[in-house]
Coordinates of C-alpha atoms in Angstrom, one line a residue:
Chain A
X1 CA 94.7 103.4 78.4
X2 CA 93.1 100.2 77.4
X3 CA 94.4 97.4 75.3
X4 CA 93.1 97.8 71.8
X5 CA 90.6 95.2 70.7
X6 CA 93.0 93.3 68.4
X7 CA 90.3 91.5 66.6
X8 CA 90.8 92.8 63.2
X9 CA 90.5 90.1 60.6
X10 CA 93.7 88.4 59.6
X11 CA 92.5 85.1 58.3
X12 CA 95.7 84.2 56.4
X13 CA 98.0 85.2 59.3
X14 CA 99.6 88.0 57.4
X15 CA 100.6 89.5 60.8
X16 CA 103.4 86.9 60.9
X17 CA 104.9 88.4 57.7
X18 CA 105.0 91.9 59.2
X19 CA 108.3 93.0 60.8
X20 CA 108.3 94.2 64.5
X21 CA 108.6 97.8 63.2
X22 CA 105.7 97.4 60.8
X23 CA 103.5 96.0 63.6
X24 CA 104.6 98.7 66.1
X25 CA 103.7 101.4 63.6
X26 CA 100.3 99.9 62.8
X27 CA 99.6 99.4 66.5
X28 CA 100.4 102.9 67.5
X29 CA 98.2 104.4 64.8
X30 CA 95.5 101.9 65.7
X31 CA 95.6 103.1 69.3
X32 CA 95.6 106.7 68.1
X33 CA 92.5 106.1 65.9
X34 CA 90.7 104.1 68.7
X35 CA 91.2 106.9 71.2
X36 CA 91.3 110.1 69.1
X37 CA 89.2 109.5 66.0
X38 CA 86.5 106.8 66.6
X39 CA 85.0 108.4 69.7
X40 CA 84.4 111.8 68.1
X41 CA 84.1 111.2 64.4
X42 CA 80.4 110.7 64.1
X43 CA 79.7 114.1 65.6
X44 CA 82.2 115.8 63.2
X45 CA 80.8 113.9 60.3
X46 CA 77.2 115.1 61.1
X47 CA 78.3 118.7 61.7
X48 CA 80.3 118.5 58.4
X49 CA 83.6 119.6 60.1
X50 CA 87.1 118.2 60.1
X51 CA 88.4 117.5 63.6
X52 CA 91.3 120.0 63.5
X53 CA 92.5 119.0 66.9
X54 CA 93.9 115.8 65.6
X55 CA 96.2 117.4 63.1
X56 CA 99.1 118.3 65.4
X57 CA 98.8 114.9 67.1
X58 CA 99.2 113.2 63.7
X59 CA 102.2 115.4 63.1
X60 CA 103.7 114.4 66.4
X61 CA 103.0 110.8 65.6
X62 CA 105.1 111.3 62.5
X63 CA 102.7 109.9 59.9
X64 CA 103.0 112.7 57.3
X65 CA 105.5 111.9 54.5
X66 CA 106.8 109.0 56.6
X67 CA 108.5 107.3 53.7
X68 CA 110.7 110.3 52.9
X69 CA 114.2 110.5 54.3
X70 CA 114.8 111.9 57.8
X71 CA 116.7 115.0 56.5
X72 CA 113.3 116.2 55.0
X73 CA 111.3 115.4 58.1
X74 CA 110.4 111.9 57.0
X75 CA 111.0 108.6 58.8
X76 CA 112.3 106.4 56.0
X77 CA 109.7 103.7 56.6
X78 CA 108.9 101.2 54.0
X79 CA 105.6 100.9 52.0
X80 CA 104.1 98.1 54.1
X81 CA 104.3 100.3 57.2
X82 CA 102.9 103.3 55.2
X83 CA 100.1 101.1 53.9
X84 CA 99.2 99.9 57.4
X85 CA 99.1 103.6 58.6
X86 CA 96.5 104.3 55.8
X87 CA 94.6 101.1 56.7
X88 CA 94.3 102.2 60.4
X89 CA 93.4 105.8 59.6
X90 CA 90.6 104.8 57.2
X91 CA 89.3 102.2 59.8
X92 CA 88.5 105.4 61.6
X93 CA 87.3 107.6 58.8
X94 CA 88.0 108.1 55.1
X95 CA 88.1 111.9 55.6
X96 CA 91.0 111.5 58.1
X97 CA 92.8 109.1 55.8
X98 CA 92.2 111.5 52.9
X99 CA 93.8 114.3 54.9
X100 CA 96.9 112.2 55.5
X101 CA 97.0 110.9 51.9
X102 CA 96.9 114.4 50.5
X103 CA 99.5 115.7 52.8
X104 CA 101.9 112.8 52.2
X105 CA 101.2 111.5 48.7
X106 CA 100.0 114.6 46.9
X107 CA 101.9 117.5 48.5
X108 CA 105.1 116.2 50.1
X109 CA 105.7 113.6 47.4
X110 CA 105.6 116.1 44.5
X111 CA 107.7 118.7 46.4
X112 CA 110.2 115.9 47.2
X113 CA 110.2 114.5 43.6
X114 CA 109.9 117.7 41.5
X115 CA 111.0 120.4 43.9
X116 CA 114.2 122.4 44.2
X117 CA 116.5 121.8 47.2
X118 CA 115.3 125.1 48.6
X119 CA 111.6 124.1 48.2
X120 CA 112.3 120.7 49.8
X121 CA 114.2 122.2 52.7
X122 CA 111.6 124.9 53.4
X123 CA 108.4 122.9 53.0
X124 CA 108.9 119.3 53.8
X125 CA 109.8 119.5 57.5
X126 CA 106.9 121.9 58.1
X127 CA 104.5 119.6 56.2
X128 CA 105.8 116.6 58.1
X129 CA 105.2 118.2 61.5
X130 CA 101.8 119.6 60.3
X131 CA 102.9 123.1 61.0
X132 CA 101.8 123.7 57.4
X133 CA 99.0 122.0 55.5
X134 CA 99.0 121.3 51.8
X135 CA 96.5 120.5 49.0
X136 CA 96.8 119.3 45.4
X137 CA 95.0 120.9 42.5
X138 CA 94.7 118.8 39.3
X139 CA 91.0 118.1 38.7
X140 CA 88.9 120.9 37.1
X141 CA 85.1 121.3 36.9
X142 CA 85.1 120.0 33.3
X143 CA 88.2 117.8 33.4
X144 CA 88.1 114.9 35.8
X145 CA 89.0 111.6 34.2
X146 CA 90.6 113.5 31.4
X147 CA 93.0 115.8 33.3
X148 CA 95.1 116.3 30.2
X149 CA 92.4 118.6 28.9
X150 CA 92.9 121.1 31.7
X151 CA 92.2 124.7 31.0
X152 CA 94.1 126.3 33.9
X153 CA 97.2 128.0 32.4
X154 CA 100.3 129.7 33.5
X155 CA 101.9 132.5 31.6
X156 CA 105.5 133.6 32.0
X157 CA 105.5 137.3 33.0
X158 CA 108.1 139.6 34.6
X159 CA 108.9 138.3 38.1
X160 CA 107.1 135.0 37.8
X161 CA 104.0 133.3 36.3
X162 CA 100.5 134.5 36.0
X163 CA 98.0 131.7 36.9
X164 CA 94.4 131.6 35.6
X165 CA 91.8 128.9 36.0
X166 CA 89.9 126.8 38.5
X167 CA 90.3 123.5 40.3
X168 CA 87.6 121.4 41.8
X169 CA 87.1 118.7 44.5
X170 CA 90.3 119.7 46.3
X171 CA 90.7 118.0 49.7
X172 CA 92.1 120.5 52.3
X173 CA 91.9 123.4 49.8
X174 CA 90.3 126.0 52.1
X175 CA 92.7 125.2 55.0
X176 CA 95.9 124.7 53.0
X177 CA 98.9 126.9 53.5
X178 CA 100.3 125.7 50.2
X179 CA 98.6 124.3 47.1
X180 CA 100.5 122.2 44.6
X181 CA 98.7 123.4 41.4
X182 CA 99.0 121.9 37.9
X183 CA 98.7 124.2 35.0
X184 CA 99.7 124.4 31.4
X185 CA 102.7 126.6 30.7
X186 CA 103.2 126.9 26.9
X187 CA 101.0 123.8 26.5
X188 CA 103.0 121.7 28.9
X189 CA 101.7 120.6 32.3
X190 CA 103.8 122.1 35.1
X191 CA 103.5 122.1 38.9
X192 CA 103.4 125.4 40.9
X193 CA 103.4 126.1 44.6
X194 CA 100.7 128.6 45.4
X195 CA 100.8 130.0 48.9
X196 CA 97.8 130.9 50.9
X197 CA 97.1 134.6 50.7
X198 CA 98.6 135.1 47.2
X199 CA 96.6 137.8 45.5
X200 CA 94.1 136.4 43.0
X201 CA 93.9 133.0 44.8
X202 CA 90.8 132.0 46.7
X203 CA 89.6 128.6 47.9
X204 CA 85.9 128.5 48.8
X205 CA 84.6 125.3 50.5
X206 CA 82.3 122.9 48.7
X207 CA 78.9 122.7 50.5
X208 CA 76.2 120.1 50.6
X209 CA 78.3 116.9 50.6
X210 CA 76.6 113.7 51.7
X211 CA 79.9 111.8 51.7
X212 CA 83.3 112.6 53.3
X213 CA 81.6 115.1 55.5
X214 CA 84.5 115.0 58.1
X215 CA 86.8 116.4 55.4
X216 CA 87.3 119.8 53.9
X217 CA 86.6 119.8 50.1
X218 CA 87.2 123.0 48.1
X219 CA 87.4 124.8 44.9
X220 CA 90.6 126.6 44.0
X221 CA 90.2 129.8 41.9
X222 CA 93.0 131.7 40.2
X223 CA 92.4 135.1 38.8
X224 CA 95.6 136.7 37.4
X225 CA 97.3 135.1 40.3
X226 CA 101.1 136.1 40.3
X227 CA 103.3 133.2 41.4
X228 CA 106.9 134.1 42.1
X229 CA 109.5 132.6 39.8
X230 CA 110.9 130.3 42.5
X231 CA 107.5 128.6 43.1
X232 CA 107.5 126.5 40.0
X233 CA 108.4 122.9 40.6
X234 CA 111.6 122.9 38.5
X235 CA 111.6 119.1 37.8
X236 CA 108.0 118.8 36.8
X237 CA 107.1 118.3 33.2
X238 CA 104.1 116.9 31.4
X239 CA 101.0 115.2 32.6
X240 CA 103.2 112.3 33.8
X241 CA 104.2 114.4 36.9
X242 CA 100.8 114.7 38.5
X243 CA 100.0 111.2 37.4
X244 CA 103.0 110.0 39.4
X245 CA 101.5 111.7 42.4
X246 CA 98.2 110.0 41.9
X247 CA 99.9 106.7 41.9
X248 CA 101.1 107.5 45.4
X249 CA 97.7 108.5 46.6
X250 CA 96.0 105.6 45.0
X251 CA 98.4 103.2 46.7
X252 CA 97.3 104.7 50.0
X253 CA 93.7 104.3 49.1
X254 CA 94.2 100.6 48.2
X255 CA 95.3 100.0 51.8
X256 CA 93.0 102.5 53.4
X257 CA 89.7 101.0 52.2
X258 CA 90.7 97.6 53.6
X259 CA 90.6 99.3 57.0
X260 CA 87.1 100.6 56.1
X261 CA 86.0 97.1 55.1
X262 CA 87.5 95.6 58.2
X263 CA 85.6 97.9 60.4
X264 CA 82.3 97.2 58.6
X265 CA 83.0 93.5 58.9
X266 CA 83.8 93.7 62.6
X267 CA 80.6 95.6 63.2
X268 CA 78.5 93.2 61.2
X269 CA 80.1 90.2 62.9
X270 CA 79.5 91.6 66.5
X271 CA 76.0 92.6 65.6
X272 CA 75.0 89.3 64.1
X273 CA 76.3 87.4 67.1
X274 CA 74.3 89.4 69.5
X275 CA 71.1 90.2 67.6
X276 CA 68.5 87.6 68.4
X277 CA 65.7 86.9 66.0
X278 CA 63.5 83.8 66.1
X279 CA 65.1 82.8 69.3
X280 CA 68.7 82.7 68.1
X281 CA 71.5 85.0 66.9
X282 CA 71.1 86.1 63.3
X283 CA 74.6 84.7 62.8
X284 CA 73.0 81.3 63.0
X285 CA 71.2 81.8 59.7
X286 CA 72.8 80.6 56.5
X287 CA 72.2 83.9 54.7
X288 CA 74.1 85.8 57.4
X289 CA 76.9 83.3 57.3
X290 CA 77.2 83.5 53.5
X291 CA 77.6 87.3 53.8
X292 CA 80.3 86.9 56.5
X293 CA 82.1 84.3 54.5
X294 CA 82.1 86.7 51.4
X295 CA 83.3 89.6 53.5
X296 CA 86.1 87.8 55.1
X297 CA 87.2 86.2 51.8
X298 CA 87.2 89.5 50.0
X299 CA 89.0 91.3 52.9
X300 CA 91.7 88.6 52.9
X301 CA 92.2 88.9 49.1
X302 CA 92.4 92.6 49.4
X303 CA 95.0 92.3 52.2
X304 CA 97.1 90.0 50.1
X305 CA 96.9 92.4 47.1
X306 CA 98.1 95.3 49.3
X307 CA 100.9 93.3 50.9
X308 CA 102.3 92.2 47.6
X309 CA 101.8 95.6 46.1
X310 CA 103.9 97.0 48.9
X311 CA 106.7 94.5 48.2
X312 CA 106.6 95.5 44.5
X313 CA 106.7 99.2 45.5
X314 CA 109.6 98.7 47.9
X315 CA 111.4 96.5 45.3
X316 CA 111.0 99.2 42.6
X317 CA 109.0 96.9 40.2
X318 CA 105.6 98.4 40.9
X319 CA 103.9 99.9 37.9
X320 CA 100.9 102.4 38.0
X321 CA 98.7 99.7 36.5
X322 CA 99.4 97.4 39.5
X323 CA 98.1 100.2 41.7
X324 CA 95.0 100.6 39.5
X325 CA 94.2 96.9 40.1
X326 CA 94.4 97.2 43.8
X327 CA 92.6 100.6 44.0
X328 CA 89.8 99.3 41.7
X329 CA 89.3 96.0 43.4
X330 CA 89.6 97.1 47.0
X331 CA 87.2 100.1 46.6
X332 CA 84.7 97.8 45.0
X333 CA 84.8 95.1 47.7
X334 CA 84.8 97.7 50.4
X335 CA 81.7 99.3 49.0
X336 CA 80.0 95.9 48.8
X337 CA 81.1 95.0 52.3
X338 CA 79.9 98.4 53.8
X339 CA 76.5 97.9 52.0
X340 CA 76.2 94.3 53.3
X341 CA 77.1 95.3 56.7
X342 CA 74.4 98.0 56.6
X343 CA 71.9 95.3 55.5
X344 CA 72.9 92.9 58.3
X345 CA 72.3 95.6 60.9
X346 CA 68.8 96.1 59.6
X347 CA 67.3 99.4 60.7
X348 CA 70.1 99.9 63.2
X349 CA 72.5 100.1 60.3
X350 CA 71.3 103.6 59.5
X351 CA 72.0 105.0 63.0
X352 CA 75.1 106.9 64.0
X353 CA 75.5 104.5 66.8
X354 CA 77.3 102.3 64.3
X355 CA 80.0 103.4 61.8
X356 CA 78.7 101.6 58.8
X357 CA 76.4 104.2 57.2
X358 CA 79.2 106.8 57.5
X359 CA 81.6 104.4 55.9
X360 CA 79.1 103.4 53.2
X361 CA 78.6 107.1 52.3
X362 CA 82.3 107.7 52.3
X363 CA 83.3 104.8 50.1
X364 CA 81.0 106.3 47.4
X365 CA 83.6 109.2 47.1
X366 CA 86.6 107.0 47.6
X367 CA 85.5 104.7 44.8
X368 CA 85.2 107.7 42.5
X369 CA 88.1 109.9 43.4
X370 CA 91.7 109.3 42.4
X371 CA 90.6 107.6 39.3
X372 CA 87.0 106.3 39.0
X373 CA 86.3 102.6 39.0
X374 CA 85.7 102.9 35.3
X375 CA 89.0 104.6 34.5
X376 CA 91.0 102.0 36.5
X377 CA 89.1 99.3 34.5
X378 CA 90.2 101.0 31.3
X379 CA 93.8 101.4 32.5
X380 CA 93.8 97.7 33.1
X381 CA 92.1 97.1 29.7
X382 CA 94.8 99.1 28.0
X383 CA 97.5 97.3 29.9
X384 CA 96.1 93.9 28.9
X385 CA 95.3 94.7 25.2
X386 CA 97.6 97.5 24.3
X387 CA 94.6 99.4 23.1
X388 CA 93.5 102.5 25.0
X389 CA 89.7 102.7 25.1
X390 CA 89.7 106.3 26.4
X391 CA 91.7 108.0 23.7
Chain B
X1 CA 118.6 110.4 87.4
X2 CA 118.9 106.6 87.1
X3 CA 115.5 105.2 86.5
X4 CA 114.4 101.5 86.3
X5 CA 111.0 100.4 85.1
X6 CA 110.0 96.8 85.5
X7 CA 107.7 95.4 82.7
X8 CA 105.7 92.2 82.3
X9 CA 103.9 90.6 79.4
X10 CA 100.3 89.4 79.8
X11 CA 97.6 87.9 77.6
X12 CA 95.7 90.5 75.6
X13 CA 92.6 91.4 77.6
X14 CA 90.3 90.2 74.9
X15 CA 91.8 86.7 75.2
X16 CA 89.4 83.8 76.1
X17 CA 91.5 82.0 78.7
X18 CA 91.7 78.2 78.4
X19 CA 93.5 75.8 80.9
X20 CA 96.2 73.6 79.5
X21 CA 96.3 69.8 79.7
X22 CA 98.3 69.8 83.0
X23 CA 95.6 71.9 84.7
X24 CA 98.4 74.1 86.1
X25 CA 99.0 76.7 83.4
X26 CA 96.9 78.4 80.8
X27 CA 96.9 77.2 77.2
X28 CA 98.9 79.8 75.3
X29 CA 97.9 78.5 71.8
X30 CA 96.7 81.4 69.7
X31 CA 97.0 83.8 72.6
X32 CA 98.5 87.2 71.8
X33 CA 100.5 88.9 74.5
X34 CA 100.9 92.6 75.3
X35 CA 102.8 94.7 77.8
X36 CA 100.9 94.7 81.1
X37 CA 98.6 97.7 80.8
X38 CA 99.6 99.1 84.3
X39 CA 103.2 98.9 83.3
X40 CA 102.5 101.5 80.5
X41 CA 101.8 104.0 83.3
X42 CA 105.1 103.1 84.9
X43 CA 107.0 103.5 81.6
X44 CA 105.3 106.8 80.9
X45 CA 106.1 108.1 84.4
X46 CA 109.7 106.9 84.0
X47 CA 110.2 108.6 80.7
X48 CA 108.6 111.8 82.0
X49 CA 111.1 111.7 85.0
X50 CA 113.9 111.4 82.5
X51 CA 112.6 114.2 80.4
X52 CA 112.4 116.5 83.4
X53 CA 115.5 115.5 85.3
X54 CA 117.8 114.0 82.7
X55 CA 119.3 110.5 83.2
X56 CA 118.2 107.3 81.6
X57 CA 115.6 104.6 81.9
X58 CA 116.3 100.9 82.0
X59 CA 113.4 98.5 81.4
X60 CA 113.8 95.1 83.1
X61 CA 111.7 92.0 82.5
X62 CA 111.8 88.5 83.8
X63 CA 110.6 85.7 81.6
X64 CA 111.2 83.9 78.3
X65 CA 112.3 85.4 75.0
X66 CA 108.7 86.6 74.4
X67 CA 109.1 89.1 77.2
X68 CA 111.4 91.1 75.0
X69 CA 108.1 92.4 73.5
X70 CA 107.4 94.3 76.7
X71 CA 110.9 95.7 76.7
X72 CA 110.5 96.8 73.1
X73 CA 107.3 98.6 73.9
X74 CA 109.1 100.4 76.7
X75 CA 111.8 101.4 74.2
X76 CA 109.2 102.8 71.8
X77 CA 107.8 104.9 74.6
X78 CA 111.3 106.2 75.4
X79 CA 113.2 103.8 77.6
X80 CA 116.9 103.7 76.8
X81 CA 118.2 100.2 77.7
X82 CA 116.7 96.8 78.5
X83 CA 117.6 93.8 80.6
X84 CA 115.9 90.5 80.1
X85 CA 116.4 88.0 82.9
X86 CA 115.8 85.0 80.8
X87 CA 113.9 82.1 82.3
X88 CA 111.5 79.5 81.0
X89 CA 108.8 78.1 83.1
X90 CA 106.3 79.1 85.7
X91 CA 107.5 81.2 88.6
X92 CA 105.9 82.6 91.7
X93 CA 106.0 86.3 92.8
X94 CA 108.9 85.8 95.2
X95 CA 111.1 84.3 92.4
X96 CA 110.2 87.2 90.1
X97 CA 110.8 89.7 92.8
X98 CA 114.1 88.1 93.8
X99 CA 115.5 88.1 90.3
X100 CA 114.3 91.7 89.6
X101 CA 115.9 92.8 92.9
X102 CA 119.3 91.3 92.0
X103 CA 119.2 92.9 88.6
X104 CA 118.1 96.3 90.0
X105 CA 120.9 96.2 92.7
X106 CA 123.5 96.3 90.0
X107 CA 122.0 99.4 88.4
X108 CA 121.7 101.3 91.7
X109 CA 118.7 103.4 90.5
X110 CA 117.3 106.4 92.2
X111 CA 113.8 105.2 91.5
X112 CA 112.1 101.9 90.4
X113 CA 108.7 102.0 88.8
X114 CA 106.2 99.1 88.4
X115 CA 102.6 98.8 87.3
X116 CA 100.6 98.3 90.5
X117 CA 99.9 94.7 89.4
X118 CA 100.1 92.6 86.3
X119 CA 96.7 91.7 85.0
X120 CA 97.3 88.0 84.6
X121 CA 97.7 86.7 88.1
X122 CA 96.8 90.0 89.9
X123 CA 99.1 89.3 92.8
X124 CA 100.1 93.0 93.4
X125 CA 103.0 91.6 95.4
X126 CA 106.2 92.4 93.4
X127 CA 106.6 96.2 94.3
X128 CA 106.4 95.5 98.0
X129 CA 108.6 92.4 97.8
X130 CA 111.3 94.2 95.8
X131 CA 111.1 97.0 98.4
X132 CA 111.8 94.5 101.2
X133 CA 114.5 92.7 99.3
X134 CA 116.3 96.0 98.5
X135 CA 115.5 97.7 101.7
X136 CA 113.9 100.6 99.9
X137 CA 110.6 102.3 100.7
X138 CA 107.8 101.0 98.4
X139 CA 104.5 102.7 97.7
X140 CA 101.9 101.1 95.5
X141 CA 98.6 102.2 93.8
X142 CA 100.2 105.6 93.2
X143 CA 98.2 108.3 91.3
X144 CA 100.6 111.2 91.6
X145 CA 104.3 111.5 92.1
X146 CA 106.2 114.7 92.7
X147 CA 110.0 114.6 93.1
X148 CA 112.1 117.4 94.3
X149 CA 115.8 116.6 94.7
X150 CA 115.7 113.4 96.7
X151 CA 112.3 114.1 98.4
X152 CA 109.2 112.6 96.9
X153 CA 105.5 113.5 97.6
X154 CA 103.3 110.7 96.7
X155 CA 99.5 110.4 96.4
X156 CA 98.0 107.0 96.6
X157 CA 94.4 105.7 96.4
X158 CA 92.8 104.4 99.5
X159 CA 89.2 103.4 100.1
X160 CA 87.1 106.5 99.7
X161 CA 89.9 109.0 99.5
X162 CA 93.6 109.5 99.0
X163 CA 96.7 109.3 101.2
X164 CA 99.7 111.6 100.9
X165 CA 103.0 110.1 101.6
X166 CA 106.5 111.6 101.8
X167 CA 109.5 109.4 101.2
X168 CA 113.1 109.8 100.1
X169 CA 114.9 108.4 97.1
X170 CA 115.8 105.7 96.3
X171 CA 112.2 104.6 96.1
X172 CA 109.9 102.1 94.7
X173 CA 106.6 103.1 93.1
X174 CA 103.7 101.1 91.8
X175 CA 101.6 103.1 89.3
X176 CA 97.8 103.2 89.2
X177 CA 95.6 104.4 86.3
X178 CA 95.2 108.1 86.5
X179 CA 98.9 109.0 87.2
X180 CA 99.4 109.9 83.6
X181 CA 98.2 109.3 80.0
X182 CA 100.7 106.9 78.4
X183 CA 101.9 108.3 75.1
X184 CA 101.4 106.7 71.7
X185 CA 104.9 105.9 70.6
X186 CA 105.6 108.1 67.6
X187 CA 107.3 106.8 64.4
X188 CA 110.5 108.4 65.4
X189 CA 110.7 106.6 68.7
X190 CA 109.7 103.3 67.0
X191 CA 112.5 103.7 64.5
X192 CA 115.0 104.6 67.2
X193 CA 114.0 101.7 69.3
X194 CA 115.5 99.3 66.9
X195 CA 119.0 100.2 67.9
X196 CA 118.5 100.1 71.6
X197 CA 120.2 97.2 73.3
X198 CA 118.6 94.4 75.4
X199 CA 121.1 92.7 77.7
X200 CA 120.3 89.1 78.6
X201 CA 121.0 87.7 82.0
X202 CA 120.7 84.3 83.6
X203 CA 118.3 84.1 86.5
X204 CA 119.8 84.3 90.0
X205 CA 117.1 82.2 91.6
X206 CA 114.5 79.8 90.3
X207 CA 113.5 78.1 93.5
X208 CA 109.8 79.1 93.8
X209 CA 108.3 79.2 97.3
X210 CA 104.8 78.5 96.0
X211 CA 103.5 75.8 93.7
X212 CA 100.3 76.1 91.7
X213 CA 98.6 72.8 92.2
X214 CA 95.5 73.3 90.0
X215 CA 93.9 76.0 87.8
X216 CA 90.2 76.0 87.2
X217 CA 87.9 78.2 85.1
X218 CA 85.0 79.7 87.0
X219 CA 82.0 77.4 87.1
X220 CA 79.6 78.0 84.2
X221 CA 76.7 80.1 85.2
X222 CA 73.8 77.8 86.0
X223 CA 70.5 78.5 84.3
X224 CA 68.2 81.0 86.1
X225 CA 64.8 79.9 87.5
X226 CA 61.7 81.8 86.5
X227 CA 58.6 81.8 88.8
X228 CA 55.8 82.8 86.5
X229 CA 52.8 82.9 88.9
X230 CA 52.8 86.7 89.3
X231 CA 52.2 88.0 92.8
X232 CA 51.2 84.5 94.0
X233 CA 54.8 83.4 93.5
X234 CA 56.2 85.8 96.0
X235 CA 56.2 83.5 99.0
X236 CA 57.9 80.8 96.9
X237 CA 60.5 83.4 95.6
X238 CA 61.3 84.5 99.2
X239 CA 61.7 80.9 100.3
X240 CA 64.0 80.1 97.4
X241 CA 66.1 83.3 98.0
X242 CA 66.5 82.3 101.6
X243 CA 67.0 78.5 101.3
X244 CA 68.4 77.9 97.9
X245 CA 70.2 81.1 96.8
X246 CA 70.9 82.0 100.5
X247 CA 71.0 85.7 99.7
X248 CA 68.4 87.0 102.2

């Protein structure tokens, strides 16, 4: 036990606006990440493995589906606390945050929102405790930004639905006990729960990733895969259903990447104060100070976006476009900050002794997944002008 | 089992300490406070005793309103009730020990746990003082605690080894790093901690037997001296080490 280094940037004293409960939740996840993730993650990243040993510990902490009500294994926490959990997890690693985002936002959320009472009662407590792991299949090899064009289809047959098609870029796919899969049934997008071991269902792992290496990414393949009748999500209907899930996940990303940016800033600040060149710390040079000023300003702006977005979400006035703005902005600045941090560390910046190169590689994925930067730009463009540029 | 754990609040270890204008206290401006790290071992041990033997854990703290933070942390880790002996000002170890003793007396616990010391003043006095005031055996710097019925077997660190002690409850224990790994409070416990009560009490004694007359920061390190004459500088170096640095 040590006291955490509570030096994370909070230039506008947002901490004063957090409740005791929000602070306590953030601090306990921060301690967890400091002790269980940061010391080991570089090794797992290099070996391209997910640190499975942390999954039951995260379940015990209670950070899966924490905004859901207690009767389904949730904790009923608000969206500020949920966001702070994501921030702290991604301060450790985007892969670890992705694991939690998928479990909470993309698996528990749709089962809670579109599932039957039986499905909710069966799956949600098991997913909350991490006894079961879930994944979410929407994206296809040829349908990324345009998920409405999906080819995967379900056919009503005796005893259930026959599923055919393939999904791509699925976090946790290979290790999941249950996949929330989106497929067209009579032309309409519906959600299905596909359980591990179902005949005709396979989930090979995606190899050769240079980003999000401490995360399992997979393909989901369905070949005449028979899904029992009771595994359709009864209240799902249309593309809107999976898009509602994406809003949840994007919300978590908007907060998460602030943690990534904070860690890169902290590293650059420490380094620039201790690295001596020309007889003085490089922090003395105006070019370094300009970078630090930029980083801290952008982190502060991103924190404020997140905090207010949480208030809108808790207040019920948040729209998906609000989330697009935060996801788009925060990924962009996090990527710039990670890159600046790498530059400020000079050659040392590429070493695994520092977290910045890993974060820089990870943010490339995070900026792209859950809606590319470009798609979020067009979503905002449509919201502003009323004209959709992507249709 | 009735268990009491005493908790204190200290400046975060990353704090740069500054002395206040009076030269008698530290300047608390901008300082963030946390539960005393050694007290986390005490709370963890208390909660484990409760989990094993049943009963309840009361966390007691002596200080101003801010000290509720330490009690709340104990709640999040599993303590059931809290007592804040509310007092503003600077107090010596005896005053703290006297107030804690008077509050503990009312609870009649089977065991009282402390961190071995608080990391602000590093006095390491309170467990022993409370033992004396309550006429209970007190063992500090404890790295292992086994309780069977009313008999306790205690391991404590001594220079170069360990000492095994047997004692009977009721008992006072000061915990050392290594006795356990304090848990991360989970969200369930954090949410549950909101409804746990903190009882406020007035201090029973504020007399202080000691007075801090002055606080000083350590003198700034003076600049080192470099003798750059190679081997020829050795006699001069030896002379300086002997006469100026007085280390040989």
